[in-house]
mmCIF file of C-alpha atoms and ligand atoms in Angstrom:
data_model
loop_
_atom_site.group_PDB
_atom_site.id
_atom_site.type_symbol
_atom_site.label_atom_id
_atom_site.label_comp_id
_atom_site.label_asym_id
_atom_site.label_seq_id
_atom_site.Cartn_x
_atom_site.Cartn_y
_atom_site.Cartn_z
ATOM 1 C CA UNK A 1 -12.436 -41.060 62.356
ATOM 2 C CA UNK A 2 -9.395 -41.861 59.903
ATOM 3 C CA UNK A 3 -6.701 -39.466 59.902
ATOM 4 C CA UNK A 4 -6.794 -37.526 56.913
ATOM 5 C CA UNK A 5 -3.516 -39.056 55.238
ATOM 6 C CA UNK A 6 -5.846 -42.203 55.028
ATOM 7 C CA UNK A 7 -8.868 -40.916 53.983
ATOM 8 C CA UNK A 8 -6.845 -39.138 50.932
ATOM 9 C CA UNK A 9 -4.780 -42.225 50.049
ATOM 10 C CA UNK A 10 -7.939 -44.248 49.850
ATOM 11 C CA UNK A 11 -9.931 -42.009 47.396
ATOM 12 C CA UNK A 12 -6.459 -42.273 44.835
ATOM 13 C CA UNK A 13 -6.516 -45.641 45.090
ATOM 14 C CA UNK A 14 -10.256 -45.912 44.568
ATOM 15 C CA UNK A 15 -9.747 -43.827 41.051
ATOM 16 C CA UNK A 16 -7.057 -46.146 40.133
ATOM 17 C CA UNK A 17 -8.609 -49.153 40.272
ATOM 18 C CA UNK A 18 -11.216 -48.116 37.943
ATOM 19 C CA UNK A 19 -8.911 -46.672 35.698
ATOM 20 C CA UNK A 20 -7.075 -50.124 35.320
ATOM 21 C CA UNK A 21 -10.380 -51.796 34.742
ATOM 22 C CA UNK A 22 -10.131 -50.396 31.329
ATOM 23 C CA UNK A 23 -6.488 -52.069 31.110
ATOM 24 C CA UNK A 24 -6.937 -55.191 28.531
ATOM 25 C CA UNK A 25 -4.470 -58.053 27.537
ATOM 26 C CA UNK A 26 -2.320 -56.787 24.867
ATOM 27 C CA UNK A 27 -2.689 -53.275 25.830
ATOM 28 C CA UNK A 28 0.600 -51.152 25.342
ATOM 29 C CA UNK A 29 -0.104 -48.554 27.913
ATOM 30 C CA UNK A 30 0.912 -45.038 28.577
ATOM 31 C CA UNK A 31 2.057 -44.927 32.348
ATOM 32 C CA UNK A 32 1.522 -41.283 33.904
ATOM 33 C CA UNK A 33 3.696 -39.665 36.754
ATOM 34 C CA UNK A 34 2.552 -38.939 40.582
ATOM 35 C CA UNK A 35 1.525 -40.829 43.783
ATOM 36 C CA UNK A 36 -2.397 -41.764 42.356
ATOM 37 C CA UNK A 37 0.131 -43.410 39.631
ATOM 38 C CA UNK A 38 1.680 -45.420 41.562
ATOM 39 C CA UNK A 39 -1.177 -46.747 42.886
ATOM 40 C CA UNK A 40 -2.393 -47.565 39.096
ATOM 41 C CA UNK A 41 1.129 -49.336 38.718
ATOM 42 C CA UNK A 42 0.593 -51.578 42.121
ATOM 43 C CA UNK A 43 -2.432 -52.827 40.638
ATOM 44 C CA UNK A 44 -1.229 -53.239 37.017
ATOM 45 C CA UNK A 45 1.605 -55.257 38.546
ATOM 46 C CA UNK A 46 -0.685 -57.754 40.570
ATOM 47 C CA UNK A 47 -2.883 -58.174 37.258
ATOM 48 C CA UNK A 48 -0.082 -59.378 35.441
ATOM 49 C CA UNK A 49 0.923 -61.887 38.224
ATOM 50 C CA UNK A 50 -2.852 -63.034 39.311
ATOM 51 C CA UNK A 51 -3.890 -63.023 35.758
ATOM 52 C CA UNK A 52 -0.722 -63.527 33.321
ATOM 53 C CA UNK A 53 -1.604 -60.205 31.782
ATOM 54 C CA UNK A 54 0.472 -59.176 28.715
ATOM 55 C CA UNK A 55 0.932 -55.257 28.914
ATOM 56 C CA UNK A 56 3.603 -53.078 27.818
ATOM 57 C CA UNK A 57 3.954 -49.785 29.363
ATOM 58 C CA UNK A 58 5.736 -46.340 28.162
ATOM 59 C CA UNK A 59 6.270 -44.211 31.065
ATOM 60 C CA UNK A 60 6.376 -40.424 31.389
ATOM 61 C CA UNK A 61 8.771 -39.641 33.762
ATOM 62 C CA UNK A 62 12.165 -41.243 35.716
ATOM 63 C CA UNK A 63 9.780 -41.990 38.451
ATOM 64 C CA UNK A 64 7.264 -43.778 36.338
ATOM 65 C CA UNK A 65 9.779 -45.878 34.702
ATOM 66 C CA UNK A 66 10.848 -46.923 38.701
ATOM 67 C CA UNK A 67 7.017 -47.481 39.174
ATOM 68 C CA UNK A 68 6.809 -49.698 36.433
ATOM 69 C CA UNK A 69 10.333 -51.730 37.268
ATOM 70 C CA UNK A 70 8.770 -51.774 40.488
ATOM 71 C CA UNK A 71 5.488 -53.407 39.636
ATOM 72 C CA UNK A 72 7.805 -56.033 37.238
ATOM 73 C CA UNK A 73 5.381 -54.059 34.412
ATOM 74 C CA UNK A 74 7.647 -54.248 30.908
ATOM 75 C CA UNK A 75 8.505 -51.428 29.708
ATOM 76 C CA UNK A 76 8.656 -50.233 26.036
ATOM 77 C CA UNK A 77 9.132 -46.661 23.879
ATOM 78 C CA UNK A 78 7.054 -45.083 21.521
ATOM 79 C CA UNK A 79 9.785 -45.335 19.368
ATOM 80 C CA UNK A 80 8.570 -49.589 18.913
ATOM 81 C CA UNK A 81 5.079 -48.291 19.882
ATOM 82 C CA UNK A 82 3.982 -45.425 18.363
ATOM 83 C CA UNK A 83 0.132 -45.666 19.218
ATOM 84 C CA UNK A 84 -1.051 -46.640 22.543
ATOM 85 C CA UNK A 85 -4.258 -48.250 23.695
ATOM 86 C CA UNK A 86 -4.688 -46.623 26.717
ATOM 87 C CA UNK A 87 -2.468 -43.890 28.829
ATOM 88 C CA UNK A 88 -3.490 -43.466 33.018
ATOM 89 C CA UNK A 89 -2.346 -40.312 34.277
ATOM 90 C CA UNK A 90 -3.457 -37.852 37.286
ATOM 91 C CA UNK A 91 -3.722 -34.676 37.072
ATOM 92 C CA UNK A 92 -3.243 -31.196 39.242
ATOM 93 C CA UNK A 93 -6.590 -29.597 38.566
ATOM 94 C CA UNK A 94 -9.669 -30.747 36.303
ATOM 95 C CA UNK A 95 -12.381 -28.773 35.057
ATOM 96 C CA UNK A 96 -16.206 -29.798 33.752
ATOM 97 C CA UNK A 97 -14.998 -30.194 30.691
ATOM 98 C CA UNK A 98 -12.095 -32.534 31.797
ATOM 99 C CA UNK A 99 -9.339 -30.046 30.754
ATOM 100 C CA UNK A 100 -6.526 -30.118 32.865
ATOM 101 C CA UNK A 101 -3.475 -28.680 34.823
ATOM 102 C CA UNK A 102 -0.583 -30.988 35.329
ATOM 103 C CA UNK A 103 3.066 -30.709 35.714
ATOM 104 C CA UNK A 104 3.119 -29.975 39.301
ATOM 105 C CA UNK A 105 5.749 -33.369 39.489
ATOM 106 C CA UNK A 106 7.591 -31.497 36.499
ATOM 107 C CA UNK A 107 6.689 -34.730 34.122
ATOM 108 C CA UNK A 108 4.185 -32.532 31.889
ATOM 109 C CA UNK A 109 6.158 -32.414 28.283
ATOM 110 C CA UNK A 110 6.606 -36.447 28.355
ATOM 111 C CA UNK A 111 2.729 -36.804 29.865
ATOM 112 C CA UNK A 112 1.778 -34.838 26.791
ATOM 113 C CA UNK A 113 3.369 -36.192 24.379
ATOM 114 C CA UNK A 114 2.299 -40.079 25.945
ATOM 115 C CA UNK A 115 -1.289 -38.654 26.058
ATOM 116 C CA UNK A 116 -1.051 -37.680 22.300
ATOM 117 C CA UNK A 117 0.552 -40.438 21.232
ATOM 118 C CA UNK A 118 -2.460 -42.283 22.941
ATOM 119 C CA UNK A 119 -6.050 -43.425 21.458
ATOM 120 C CA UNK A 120 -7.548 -42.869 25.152
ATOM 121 C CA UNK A 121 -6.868 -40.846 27.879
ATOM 122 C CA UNK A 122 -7.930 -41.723 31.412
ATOM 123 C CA UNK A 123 -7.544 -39.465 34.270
ATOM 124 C CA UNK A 124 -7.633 -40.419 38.159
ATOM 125 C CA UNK A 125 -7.507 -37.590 40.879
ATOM 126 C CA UNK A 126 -8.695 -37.516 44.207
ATOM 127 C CA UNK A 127 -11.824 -34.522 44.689
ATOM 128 C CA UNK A 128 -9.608 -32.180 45.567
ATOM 129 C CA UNK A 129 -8.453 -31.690 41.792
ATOM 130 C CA UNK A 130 -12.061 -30.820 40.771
ATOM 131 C CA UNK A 131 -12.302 -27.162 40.493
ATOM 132 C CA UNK A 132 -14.533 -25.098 38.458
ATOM 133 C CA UNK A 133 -11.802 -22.589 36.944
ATOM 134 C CA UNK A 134 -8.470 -23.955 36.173
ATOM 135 C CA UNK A 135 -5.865 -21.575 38.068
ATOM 136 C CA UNK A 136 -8.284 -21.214 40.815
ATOM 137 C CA UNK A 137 -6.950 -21.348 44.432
ATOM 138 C CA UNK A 138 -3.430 -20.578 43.292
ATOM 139 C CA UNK A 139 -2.935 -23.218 41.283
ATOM 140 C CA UNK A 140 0.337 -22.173 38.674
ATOM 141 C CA UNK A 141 0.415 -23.517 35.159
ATOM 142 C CA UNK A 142 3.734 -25.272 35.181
ATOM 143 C CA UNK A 143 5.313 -24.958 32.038
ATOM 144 C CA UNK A 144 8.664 -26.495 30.871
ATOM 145 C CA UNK A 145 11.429 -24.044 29.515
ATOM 146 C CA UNK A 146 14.611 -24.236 27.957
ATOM 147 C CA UNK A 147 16.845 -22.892 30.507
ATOM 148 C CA UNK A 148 18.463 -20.740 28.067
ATOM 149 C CA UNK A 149 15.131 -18.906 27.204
ATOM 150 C CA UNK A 150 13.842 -18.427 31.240
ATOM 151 C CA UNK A 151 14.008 -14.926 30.945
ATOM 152 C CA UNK A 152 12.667 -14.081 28.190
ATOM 153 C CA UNK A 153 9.389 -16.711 29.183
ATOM 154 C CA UNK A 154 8.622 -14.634 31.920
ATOM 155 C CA UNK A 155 8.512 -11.421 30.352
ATOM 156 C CA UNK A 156 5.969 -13.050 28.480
ATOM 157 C CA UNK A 157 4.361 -14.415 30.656
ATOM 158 C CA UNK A 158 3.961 -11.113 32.332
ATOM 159 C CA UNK A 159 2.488 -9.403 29.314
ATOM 160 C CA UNK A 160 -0.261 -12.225 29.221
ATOM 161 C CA UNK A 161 -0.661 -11.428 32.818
ATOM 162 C CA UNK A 162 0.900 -13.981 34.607
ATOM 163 C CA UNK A 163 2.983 -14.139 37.394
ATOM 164 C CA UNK A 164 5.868 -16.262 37.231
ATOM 165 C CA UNK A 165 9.126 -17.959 38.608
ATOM 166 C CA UNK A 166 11.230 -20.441 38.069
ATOM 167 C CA UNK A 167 10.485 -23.296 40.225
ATOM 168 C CA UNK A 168 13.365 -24.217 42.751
ATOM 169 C CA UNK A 169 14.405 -27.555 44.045
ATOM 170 C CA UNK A 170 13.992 -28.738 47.656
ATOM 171 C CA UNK A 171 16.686 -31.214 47.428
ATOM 172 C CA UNK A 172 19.119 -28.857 46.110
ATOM 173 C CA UNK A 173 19.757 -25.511 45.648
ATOM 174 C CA UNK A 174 18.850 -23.726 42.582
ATOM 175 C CA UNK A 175 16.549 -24.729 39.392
ATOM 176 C CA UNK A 176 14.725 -28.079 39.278
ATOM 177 C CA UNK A 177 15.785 -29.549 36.203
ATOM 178 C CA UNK A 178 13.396 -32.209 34.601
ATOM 179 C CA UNK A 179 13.765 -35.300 32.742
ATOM 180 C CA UNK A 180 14.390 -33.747 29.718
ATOM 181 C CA UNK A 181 17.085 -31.001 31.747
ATOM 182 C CA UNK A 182 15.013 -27.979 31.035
ATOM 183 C CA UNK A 183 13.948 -25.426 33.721
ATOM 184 C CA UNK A 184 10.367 -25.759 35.059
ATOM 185 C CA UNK A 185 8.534 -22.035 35.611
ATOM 186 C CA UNK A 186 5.221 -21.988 37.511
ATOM 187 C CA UNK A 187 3.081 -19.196 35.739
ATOM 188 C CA UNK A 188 0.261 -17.861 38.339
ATOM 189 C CA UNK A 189 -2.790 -16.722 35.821
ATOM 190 C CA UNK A 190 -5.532 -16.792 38.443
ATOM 191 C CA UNK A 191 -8.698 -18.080 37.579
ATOM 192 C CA UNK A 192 -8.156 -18.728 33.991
ATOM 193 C CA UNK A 193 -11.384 -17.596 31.504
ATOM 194 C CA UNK A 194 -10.235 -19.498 28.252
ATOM 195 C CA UNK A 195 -7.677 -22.185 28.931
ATOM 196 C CA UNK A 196 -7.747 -22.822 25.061
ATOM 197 C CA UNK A 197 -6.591 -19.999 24.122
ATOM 198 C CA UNK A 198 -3.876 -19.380 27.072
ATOM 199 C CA UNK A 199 -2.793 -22.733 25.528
ATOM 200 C CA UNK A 200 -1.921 -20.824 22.238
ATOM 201 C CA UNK A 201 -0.209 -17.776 22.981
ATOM 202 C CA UNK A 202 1.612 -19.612 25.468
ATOM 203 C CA UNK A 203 2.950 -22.168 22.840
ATOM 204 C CA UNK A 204 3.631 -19.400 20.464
ATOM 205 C CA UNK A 205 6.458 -17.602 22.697
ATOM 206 C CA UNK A 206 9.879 -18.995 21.900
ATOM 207 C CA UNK A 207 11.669 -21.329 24.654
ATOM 208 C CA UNK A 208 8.495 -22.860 26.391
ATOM 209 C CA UNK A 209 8.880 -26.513 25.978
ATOM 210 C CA UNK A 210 5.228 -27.502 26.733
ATOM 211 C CA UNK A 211 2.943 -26.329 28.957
ATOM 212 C CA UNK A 212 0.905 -27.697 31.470
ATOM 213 C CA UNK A 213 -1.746 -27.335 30.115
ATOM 214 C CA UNK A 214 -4.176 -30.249 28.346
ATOM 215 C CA UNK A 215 -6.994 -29.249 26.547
ATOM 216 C CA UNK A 216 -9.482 -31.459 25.203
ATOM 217 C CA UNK A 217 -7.296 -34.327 25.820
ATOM 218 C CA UNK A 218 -9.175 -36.444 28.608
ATOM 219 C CA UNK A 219 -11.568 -39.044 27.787
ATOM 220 C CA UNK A 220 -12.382 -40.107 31.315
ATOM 221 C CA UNK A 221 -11.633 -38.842 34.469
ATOM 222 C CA UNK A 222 -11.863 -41.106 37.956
ATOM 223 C CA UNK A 223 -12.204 -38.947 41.201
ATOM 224 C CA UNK A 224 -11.627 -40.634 43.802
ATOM 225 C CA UNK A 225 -13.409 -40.024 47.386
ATOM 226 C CA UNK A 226 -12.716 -42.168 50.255
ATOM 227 C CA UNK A 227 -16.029 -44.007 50.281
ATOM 228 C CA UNK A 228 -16.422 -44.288 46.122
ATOM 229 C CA UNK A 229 -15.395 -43.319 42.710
ATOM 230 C CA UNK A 230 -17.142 -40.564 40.777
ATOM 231 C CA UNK A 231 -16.978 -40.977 36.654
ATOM 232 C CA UNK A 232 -16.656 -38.310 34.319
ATOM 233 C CA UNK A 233 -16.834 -38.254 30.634
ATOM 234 C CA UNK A 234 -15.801 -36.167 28.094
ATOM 235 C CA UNK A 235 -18.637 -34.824 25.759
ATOM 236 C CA UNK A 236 -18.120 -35.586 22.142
HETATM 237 C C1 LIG B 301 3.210 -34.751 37.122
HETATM 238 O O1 LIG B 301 3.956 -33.843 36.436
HETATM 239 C C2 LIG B 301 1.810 -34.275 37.268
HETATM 240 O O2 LIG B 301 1.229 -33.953 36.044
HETATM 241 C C3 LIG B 301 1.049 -35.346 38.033
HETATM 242 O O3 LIG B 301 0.270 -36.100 37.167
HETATM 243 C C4 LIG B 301 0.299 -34.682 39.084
HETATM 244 O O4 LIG B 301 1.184 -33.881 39.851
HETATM 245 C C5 LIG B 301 -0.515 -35.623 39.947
HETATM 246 O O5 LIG B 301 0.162 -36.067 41.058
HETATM 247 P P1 LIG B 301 -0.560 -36.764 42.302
HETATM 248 O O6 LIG B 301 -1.248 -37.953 41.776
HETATM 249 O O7 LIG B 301 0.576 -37.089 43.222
HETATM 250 O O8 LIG B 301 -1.474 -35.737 42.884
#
């Protein structure tokens, strides 16, 4: 048998190749953040050697804009593209109805907005992400904070009966600080009942940034396994 590593690495690159099937000439793309990511970038990248695709990509995070640079995929801004054809993006957790948890690679505010900005968005996880709860198995909501407001976010936070902390760098002492230099705080809900409306009182406290989040956002989901790819679909 495979060592594990393998087995796992094989069922994130099995969702990403499906994902980029759906990747046409023309597209401007929205380029998500985390290691099933990269895997969609390696194979964007030999699709626009081996078949002179033209695709533009907008990418969420400082390590998707090195994915893309990588891959020799052009990049571009939603400031010249507003509206994108298509964004690829993995996730943290994924429920039945294909709502999600992300942020656990603090990207989650610039993945939103890229997935909003975006007429379709495509998911690829490996089975592990399915779960049938979001916040099950300890999974935190990461949410994205001004630094200056930390405090006050997890009183809040605590009255909505969470449990949470500001996430800490392994790098470097202290804070992580994120792309857009804000604090990331990981909010422990437990199994969470109604994501939707979590969603709203969490966006209605003063200081959080965005939260991680994304309801009713997904329009397909690729799970990877290491022998096949299962699809999911959003219901309309
Ligand atoms: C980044 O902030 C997250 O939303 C990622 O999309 C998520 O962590 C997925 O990463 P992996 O593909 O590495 O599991």
């Amino acid at each position: 048998m495979k060592p594990k590593g393998e087995e796992l690495e094989k069922a994130k690159r099995n969702a990403a190749l499906e994902a980029v099937k759906h990747v046409e000439n023309g597209f401007v793309i929205g380029l998500g953040s985390g290691s099933t990511v990269a895997y969609a970038a390696e194979e964007i990248g030999r699709r626009i050697k081996s078949e002179s695709l033209n695709v533009k990509a907008v990418p969420t995070s400082y390590q998707a804009l090195m994915l893309a640079v990588k891959n020799s995929i052009p990049v571009t801004t939603l400031d010249e593209n507003p509206t994108l054809d298509l964004t690829i993006d993995g996730a943290d957790q994924i429920d039945k109805n294909l709502d999600l948890i992300k942020g656990m690679g603090g990207a989650l505010t610039r993945e939103k907005v890229v997935a909003a900005a975006s007429k379709k968005l495509i998911i690829i996880a490996d089975w592990r992400k399915k779960t049938l709860k979001l916040g099950e198995n300890g999974q935190p909501v990461p949410i994205e904070v001004l630094p200056f407001a930390a405090a006050l976010v997890i009183r809040r936070i605590s009255t909505l009966g969470g449990k949470a902390r500001v996430r800490e760098g392994s790098g470097k002492v202290g804070p992580v600080i994120t792309d857009n230099g804000n604090f990331i705080i990981d909010a422990d809900f437990g199994p969470i009942e109604n994501p939707a409306e979590l969603e709203r009182k969490l966006k209605a406290v003063p200081g959080i940034v965005e939260t991680g989040l994304f309801i009713g956002m997904t329009d397909i989901a690729y799970i990877g396994s290491p022998s096949g790819v299962e699809k999911l679909e959003r219901k309309k």
